[in-house]
Amino acid sequence: MTSSQQCPHDSVSVLDNEFLQDPHVHYAWMRESDPTRRVVTVTGMPVWLVTRYADAKAALTDPRLSKDYRGMGRITEREVERGAQRADISESVQAHMLNMDPPHHTRLRKLVVKAFTARRVEALRPRIEQITGELLDEMAATEHAGDAGIDLLDEFAFPLPIRVICELLGIPEDRRDEFREWSNTVVSGQEPQAAEQAAAAMAEYLLELVAEKRRNPMDDLLTALIEASDDADRLSGEELIAMVFLLLVAGHETTVNLIGNGVLALLRDPEQYRLLRDEPERAASVVEETLRFDGPVNLATFRYTTEPVMVGDVEIPAEELVLVALGSANRDSEKFETPDRFDQDRATNGHLAFGHGIHFCVGAPLARLEGQIALRRLTERFPAMKLALPEEQLSYRPSTLMRGLEQLPVRLS
């Protein structure tokens, strides 16, 4: 189903796989008729879904919508007693800044930003260009050896950001396939027990890695995080593991889907592809429009109300879970004209793809840099690239958090 089709029913009650295959068609109805509504996740967890741009932007900065994982645990435990399922994720990977409010969030973000500087990100540009070139060469050789096309996600969109984030953090690349499997399982939210096991396996490995970095520090982000200090403040061992977990998962998941969704949007419209191919300086605009049109994060991570909160015309009671639909907000016609059309010439100022407020994605500059290099170099190297199968045969990952394809088969020439 595409968002240009009529919504088959006037309500959504479960964020199931049918919903995830094309949330935009449902979001359009909700923004118009029921912009803040109560639904349940596929695991039976009741949540309030916020879909309009103005409401979403306000919710992302409202201090009464807490991100504290301890309070969140209390509320989800209540729902588990009523029959919902949840992953019992260890605190060792939950105690990161995305799951905290000020002043704890402020402290953690300040320490991370000291290590994750704009200078450090920009210094990665030559290496990202080099990795991109190597992957393009490998893709060309792979397709030349056969005639069935290639999966752009497996051959390019995944290995590029995972190699970059592993090098940035100083993580051996030979574990990247394990990281992909662990990460996919954790962010899907579909199988709580599998998510628990994946998070535990990643935490165990990261604990070993941190111990090794303490013994043998290197010029990488993980060592910088270990050494980061502010007025004698440091990340505790638990905070460090959780922070690396967050950076590792977010550092490749967002970019994989940014590249995949951007390529699909370009391939849908040959004119949009031609514009970037002929004018590579458009890459930054293409990335921003991809972030708005079909960004890598569908729903922001959970928040909960610490007191009754008015969202639009709806009062959400205290101690209720809230999901802000970033993908819906970025298709709101009150903010963006003809929002269901991909247009790299539009003004995308104010899109919410990386969030808003104090939890704005700290890795956004890296994701943008990788996305720009990837899309520019792809269209330059393969000017005649096309989908290798009809678009209706593509499917999206079963994740409420991430908006990304399962596969993206293409023919390069």
Coordinates of C-alpha atoms in Angstrom, one line a residue:
M1 CA 0.0 0.0 0.0
T2 CA 1.2 3.5 -0.7
S3 CA 0.2 6.7 1.1
S4 CA -1.7 7.9 -2.0
Q5 CA -4.2 5.1 -1.5
Q6 CA -7.3 5.5 0.6
C7 CA -7.0 4.3 4.2
P8 CA -9.0 1.1 4.4
H9 CA -10.4 2.0 7.8
D10 CA -10.8 5.1 9.9
S11 CA -8.9 3.9 12.9
V12 CA -5.7 2.2 13.9
S13 CA -5.7 0.3 17.1
V14 CA -2.5 -1.9 16.9
L15 CA 0.9 -0.8 15.6
D16 CA 1.3 -4.2 13.8
N17 CA 3.1 -5.2 10.6
E18 CA 0.3 -4.0 8.4
F19 CA 0.6 -0.6 9.9
L20 CA 4.4 -0.6 9.6
Q21 CA 4.3 -1.4 5.9
D22 CA 2.8 2.0 5.1
P23 CA 2.2 4.1 8.2
H24 CA 1.8 7.2 6.1
V25 CA -1.6 6.3 4.9
H26 CA -2.8 5.8 8.5
Y27 CA -1.0 8.9 9.7
A28 CA -2.7 11.1 7.1
W29 CA -6.1 10.0 8.5
M30 CA -5.1 10.4 12.1
R31 CA -3.7 13.9 11.6
E32 CA -7.0 14.9 10.1
S33 CA -9.4 13.1 12.4
D34 CA -7.8 11.8 15.5
P35 CA -4.3 13.3 15.9
T36 CA -3.6 12.1 19.5
R37 CA -5.1 8.7 20.0
R38 CA -4.6 5.7 22.2
V39 CA -3.3 2.5 20.5
V40 CA -1.3 -0.6 21.5
T41 CA 2.0 -1.9 20.3
V42 CA 2.2 -5.4 18.8
T43 CA 3.3 -6.6 22.3
G44 CA 0.1 -5.3 23.8
M45 CA 1.6 -2.1 25.4
P46 CA -0.9 0.8 25.4
V47 CA 0.5 4.1 24.2
W48 CA -0.7 7.5 23.1
L49 CA 0.3 8.3 19.5
V50 CA 1.0 12.0 18.6
T51 CA 0.8 12.6 14.9
R52 CA 0.5 16.4 14.1
Y53 CA 3.7 18.5 13.6
A54 CA 2.8 21.2 16.1
D55 CA 1.8 18.7 18.8
A56 CA 4.9 16.5 18.1
K57 CA 7.3 19.4 18.3
A58 CA 5.8 20.6 21.6
A59 CA 5.8 17.1 23.0
L60 CA 9.5 16.6 22.3
T61 CA 10.4 19.6 24.5
D62 CA 7.7 19.2 27.2
P63 CA 9.4 18.4 30.5
R64 CA 6.3 16.7 31.8
L65 CA 6.9 14.0 29.2
S66 CA 9.7 12.2 30.9
K67 CA 12.4 9.9 29.4
D68 CA 13.7 8.5 32.7
Y69 CA 14.0 4.7 32.2
R70 CA 13.3 4.0 35.9
G71 CA 9.9 5.7 35.9
M72 CA 9.3 4.1 32.5
G73 CA 10.0 0.7 34.0
R74 CA 7.4 1.2 36.7
I75 CA 4.8 2.0 34.2
T76 CA 5.6 -0.8 31.8
E77 CA 5.6 -3.2 34.8
R78 CA 2.1 -2.1 35.5
E79 CA 1.1 -2.9 31.9
V80 CA 2.9 -6.3 32.0
E81 CA 0.7 -7.2 35.0
R82 CA -2.3 -6.4 32.8
G83 CA -1.1 -8.7 30.0
A84 CA 1.4 -6.7 27.9
Q85 CA 4.8 -8.0 27.0
R86 CA 8.1 -6.2 27.4
A87 CA 11.8 -6.9 27.1
D88 CA 13.5 -7.0 30.5
I89 CA 16.6 -5.1 29.3
S90 CA 19.5 -4.9 31.7
E91 CA 20.2 -1.5 33.2
S92 CA 23.7 -1.8 31.9
V93 CA 22.5 -0.8 28.4
Q94 CA 19.6 1.4 29.5
A95 CA 21.5 4.0 31.6
H96 CA 22.3 6.3 28.6
M97 CA 21.3 9.9 28.0
L98 CA 18.4 9.1 25.7
N99 CA 16.7 7.5 28.7
M100 CA 17.3 10.3 31.2
D101 CA 16.0 13.7 32.1
P102 CA 17.9 16.7 33.4
P103 CA 20.1 17.0 35.4
H104 CA 21.4 13.5 34.6
H105 CA 20.8 13.9 30.9
T106 CA 22.6 17.2 30.9
R107 CA 25.6 15.8 32.6
L108 CA 25.9 12.7 30.3
R109 CA 25.4 14.7 27.1
K110 CA 28.0 17.2 28.1
L111 CA 30.6 14.5 28.6
V112 CA 29.7 12.8 25.3
V113 CA 29.7 16.0 23.3
K114 CA 33.3 16.7 24.5
A115 CA 34.3 13.4 22.8
F116 CA 31.9 13.5 19.9
T117 CA 33.1 16.9 18.4
A118 CA 32.4 18.4 15.0
R119 CA 36.1 18.4 14.4
R120 CA 36.3 14.7 15.0
V121 CA 33.3 14.0 12.7
E122 CA 34.7 16.2 9.9
A123 CA 38.0 14.5 10.2
L124 CA 36.3 11.3 9.1
R125 CA 35.3 12.7 5.7
P126 CA 38.4 11.3 3.8
R127 CA 38.0 7.9 5.4
I128 CA 34.2 7.8 4.6
E129 CA 35.0 8.8 1.0
Q130 CA 37.6 6.0 0.9
I131 CA 35.3 3.3 2.4
T132 CA 32.5 4.4 0.0
G133 CA 34.8 4.1 -3.0
E134 CA 35.9 0.6 -1.9
L135 CA 32.3 -0.5 -1.5
L136 CA 31.3 0.9 -4.9
D137 CA 34.1 -1.1 -6.5
E138 CA 33.0 -4.3 -4.7
M139 CA 29.4 -3.7 -5.8
A140 CA 30.4 -3.2 -9.4
A141 CA 32.5 -6.4 -9.4
T142 CA 29.7 -8.4 -7.7
E143 CA 27.1 -7.4 -10.3
H144 CA 29.5 -8.0 -13.1
A145 CA 30.0 -11.6 -11.9
G146 CA 26.2 -12.3 -12.2
D147 CA 23.1 -10.9 -13.6
A148 CA 20.6 -11.0 -10.7
G149 CA 21.3 -7.5 -9.3
I150 CA 22.4 -6.9 -5.8
D151 CA 20.9 -5.9 -2.4
L152 CA 22.0 -2.4 -1.9
L153 CA 21.4 -2.7 1.9
D154 CA 23.7 -5.7 2.3
E155 CA 26.4 -4.5 -0.1
F156 CA 26.5 -0.8 0.7
A157 CA 24.0 0.9 3.1
F158 CA 24.9 -1.4 6.0
P159 CA 28.7 -1.9 5.7
L160 CA 29.4 1.8 5.2
P161 CA 28.0 3.2 8.5
I162 CA 29.0 0.1 10.5
R163 CA 32.6 0.4 9.4
V164 CA 32.6 4.1 10.2
I165 CA 31.1 3.8 13.7
C166 CA 33.3 0.8 14.5
E167 CA 36.4 2.7 13.4
L168 CA 35.2 5.8 15.3
L169 CA 34.6 3.9 18.5
G170 CA 37.6 1.6 18.0
I171 CA 35.6 -1.6 17.7
P172 CA 37.0 -4.5 15.7
E173 CA 35.2 -4.8 12.4
D174 CA 35.1 -8.6 12.6
R175 CA 32.1 -8.3 15.0
R176 CA 30.0 -6.2 12.7
D177 CA 27.6 -9.0 11.5
E178 CA 26.9 -9.8 15.2
F179 CA 26.2 -6.2 15.9
R180 CA 23.8 -6.0 13.0
E181 CA 21.9 -9.1 14.2
W182 CA 21.9 -7.8 17.8
S183 CA 20.8 -4.3 16.8
N184 CA 18.0 -5.5 14.5
T185 CA 16.6 -7.7 17.3
V186 CA 16.8 -4.9 19.9
V187 CA 15.1 -2.2 17.8
S188 CA 12.4 -4.4 16.3
G189 CA 10.5 -4.6 19.6
Q190 CA 8.6 -7.6 18.2
E191 CA 10.1 -10.4 20.4
P192 CA 10.9 -9.2 23.9
Q193 CA 12.8 -12.4 25.0
A194 CA 15.0 -12.2 21.9
A195 CA 15.6 -8.5 22.5
E196 CA 16.7 -9.3 26.1
Q197 CA 19.2 -11.9 24.9
A198 CA 20.6 -9.6 22.1
A199 CA 21.1 -6.7 24.5
A200 CA 22.8 -8.9 27.1
A201 CA 25.1 -10.3 24.4
M202 CA 26.1 -6.9 23.2
A203 CA 26.6 -5.6 26.8
E204 CA 28.8 -8.5 27.6
Y205 CA 31.0 -7.8 24.6
L206 CA 31.2 -4.1 25.3
L207 CA 32.2 -4.7 28.9
E208 CA 35.2 -6.8 27.6
L209 CA 36.0 -4.1 25.0
V210 CA 36.0 -1.2 27.6
A211 CA 38.3 -3.3 29.8
E212 CA 40.7 -3.7 26.9
K213 CA 40.6 0.1 26.1
R214 CA 41.4 0.9 29.7
R215 CA 44.4 -1.3 29.5
N216 CA 45.4 -0.1 26.0
P217 CA 44.0 3.3 25.2
M218 CA 43.9 4.4 21.6
D219 CA 43.0 7.5 19.5
D220 CA 39.3 6.6 19.2
L221 CA 36.0 7.8 20.5
L222 CA 35.6 5.0 23.1
T223 CA 39.0 5.9 24.7
A224 CA 37.9 9.5 24.6
L225 CA 34.6 8.6 26.4
I226 CA 36.6 6.7 29.0
E227 CA 38.9 9.7 29.5
A228 CA 36.2 12.4 29.2
S229 CA 36.0 14.4 32.3
D230 CA 34.4 17.7 33.5
D231 CA 35.2 19.0 36.9
A232 CA 36.5 15.5 37.9
D233 CA 33.2 14.0 36.6
R234 CA 33.4 10.8 34.6
L235 CA 31.1 8.3 33.1
S236 CA 30.6 5.4 35.4
G237 CA 31.3 1.9 34.1
E238 CA 27.5 1.3 33.6
E239 CA 27.0 4.7 32.0
L240 CA 29.9 4.0 29.7
I241 CA 28.6 0.7 28.5
A242 CA 25.1 2.1 28.0
M243 CA 26.5 5.1 26.1
V244 CA 28.6 3.0 23.7
F245 CA 25.5 0.7 23.2
L246 CA 23.5 3.8 22.2
L247 CA 26.1 5.2 19.9
L248 CA 26.8 1.9 18.3
V249 CA 23.1 1.1 17.6
A250 CA 22.1 4.6 16.6
G251 CA 25.3 5.2 14.8
H252 CA 24.6 2.7 12.1
E253 CA 20.8 2.0 12.2
T254 CA 19.9 5.6 11.3
T255 CA 22.4 5.8 8.5
V256 CA 21.5 2.4 7.0
N257 CA 17.9 3.5 6.7
L258 CA 18.7 7.0 5.6
I259 CA 20.7 5.7 2.7
G260 CA 18.2 3.0 1.8
N261 CA 15.1 5.3 2.0
G262 CA 17.0 8.0 0.1
V263 CA 17.9 5.7 -2.8
L264 CA 14.4 4.3 -3.0
A265 CA 12.9 7.8 -3.2
L266 CA 15.3 8.7 -6.0
L267 CA 14.7 5.5 -7.9
R268 CA 10.9 6.1 -7.7
D269 CA 11.3 9.3 -9.7
P270 CA 14.0 9.3 -12.5
E271 CA 13.9 13.1 -12.6
Q272 CA 14.9 13.4 -9.0
Y273 CA 17.7 10.8 -9.6
R274 CA 18.9 12.7 -12.7
L275 CA 19.0 16.0 -10.8
L276 CA 21.4 14.6 -8.2
R277 CA 23.5 12.7 -10.8
D278 CA 24.0 15.8 -12.9
E279 CA 24.4 18.2 -9.9
P280 CA 26.2 16.4 -7.1
E281 CA 26.2 19.5 -5.0
R282 CA 22.5 18.8 -4.4
A283 CA 23.5 15.9 -2.0
A284 CA 22.9 17.9 1.2
S285 CA 19.4 18.9 0.0
V286 CA 18.6 15.4 -1.0
V287 CA 19.6 14.1 2.4
E288 CA 17.4 16.7 4.2
E289 CA 14.4 15.9 2.0
T290 CA 14.9 12.2 2.6
L291 CA 15.0 12.8 6.3
R292 CA 11.7 14.7 6.0
F293 CA 10.0 12.5 3.5
D294 CA 10.8 9.1 4.8
G295 CA 13.3 9.5 7.7
P296 CA 15.1 6.6 9.4
V297 CA 13.2 6.9 12.7
N298 CA 9.5 6.4 12.5
L299 CA 8.5 6.8 16.1
A300 CA 10.6 8.5 18.8
T301 CA 11.5 6.3 21.8
F302 CA 9.0 6.1 24.7
R303 CA 8.1 9.0 26.9
Y304 CA 5.7 9.0 29.8
T305 CA 3.5 11.7 31.4
T306 CA 4.5 12.8 34.9
E307 CA 1.2 14.6 35.3
P308 CA -1.9 15.2 33.1
V309 CA -0.8 16.8 29.8
M310 CA -2.8 18.5 27.1
V311 CA -1.6 17.5 23.6
G312 CA -3.7 19.4 21.1
D313 CA -7.3 19.0 22.3
V314 CA -6.6 15.7 24.2
E315 CA -5.7 15.4 27.9
I316 CA -3.3 12.5 28.4
P317 CA -3.5 11.3 32.0
A318 CA -0.5 11.0 34.3
E319 CA 1.7 7.9 34.0
E320 CA 0.8 7.1 30.4
L321 CA 3.3 6.1 27.7
V322 CA 3.6 8.4 24.7
L323 CA 5.1 7.9 21.2
V324 CA 5.8 10.9 19.0
A325 CA 5.4 10.0 15.3
L326 CA 8.3 11.8 13.7
G327 CA 7.4 10.3 10.3
S328 CA 3.9 11.7 10.6
A329 CA 4.9 15.1 11.8
N330 CA 7.2 15.5 8.8
R331 CA 4.3 14.8 6.4
D332 CA 2.0 17.3 8.0
S333 CA 0.6 19.7 5.3
E334 CA 0.3 22.4 8.0
K335 CA 4.1 22.5 8.0
F336 CA 5.1 21.3 4.5
E337 CA 3.3 21.9 1.3
T338 CA 2.5 18.8 -0.8
P339 CA 4.2 16.7 1.9
D340 CA 3.7 13.3 0.2
R341 CA 5.9 14.4 -2.8
F342 CA 9.6 13.9 -2.7
D343 CA 11.1 17.3 -3.8
Q344 CA 14.8 18.0 -3.2
D345 CA 14.2 21.7 -4.0
R346 CA 11.8 22.2 -1.1
A347 CA 12.6 24.1 2.1
T348 CA 13.0 21.4 4.7
N349 CA 13.7 23.7 7.7
G350 CA 12.2 22.4 10.9
H351 CA 11.8 18.7 10.1
L352 CA 11.9 16.5 13.1
A353 CA 13.8 13.5 11.7
F354 CA 16.5 13.8 14.4
G355 CA 14.1 14.9 17.1
H356 CA 14.0 18.3 18.7
G357 CA 15.1 19.9 22.0
I358 CA 17.6 18.4 24.5
H359 CA 17.3 14.9 23.0
F360 CA 18.2 16.0 19.4
C361 CA 20.4 13.3 18.0
V362 CA 24.1 13.9 18.9
G363 CA 25.1 11.8 15.9
A364 CA 23.1 13.9 13.3
P365 CA 26.3 15.5 11.8
L366 CA 27.8 12.1 11.2
A367 CA 24.6 10.7 9.7
R368 CA 24.3 13.7 7.4
L369 CA 27.9 13.4 6.3
E370 CA 27.6 9.7 5.5
G371 CA 24.3 10.2 3.7
Q372 CA 25.6 13.0 1.5
I373 CA 28.7 11.1 0.5
A374 CA 26.8 7.8 -0.1
L375 CA 24.1 9.3 -2.3
R376 CA 26.4 11.6 -4.2
R377 CA 28.9 8.8 -5.0
L378 CA 26.2 6.2 -5.8
T379 CA 24.5 8.4 -8.5
E380 CA 27.9 9.4 -9.9
R381 CA 29.2 5.9 -10.2
F382 CA 25.9 4.2 -11.3
P383 CA 24.0 6.8 -13.3
A384 CA 21.6 4.2 -14.7
M385 CA 20.8 2.3 -11.4
K386 CA 17.2 0.9 -11.2
L387 CA 15.1 -1.2 -8.9
A388 CA 15.6 -4.9 -9.7
L389 CA 12.0 -5.8 -8.9
P390 CA 8.6 -4.0 -8.7
E391 CA 8.3 -1.6 -5.8
E392 CA 5.2 -3.3 -4.5
Q393 CA 7.4 -6.4 -3.7
L394 CA 9.5 -4.4 -1.3
S395 CA 8.8 -4.8 2.4
Y396 CA 9.7 -2.8 5.5
R397 CA 11.3 -4.1 8.7
P398 CA 8.9 -4.9 11.5
S399 CA 10.0 -2.1 13.8
T400 CA 8.0 0.7 15.3
L401 CA 11.3 2.6 16.0
M402 CA 13.1 2.3 12.7
R403 CA 11.7 3.0 9.2
G404 CA 13.8 0.9 6.9
L405 CA 13.5 -1.7 4.1
E406 CA 14.2 -5.4 4.6
Q407 CA 16.1 -5.4 1.3
L408 CA 16.7 -3.1 -1.6
P409 CA 17.5 -5.1 -4.8
V410 CA 18.9 -2.9 -7.6
R411 CA 20.6 -3.3 -11.0
L412 CA 23.5 -0.9 -11.2
S413 CA 23.6 -0.7 -15.0

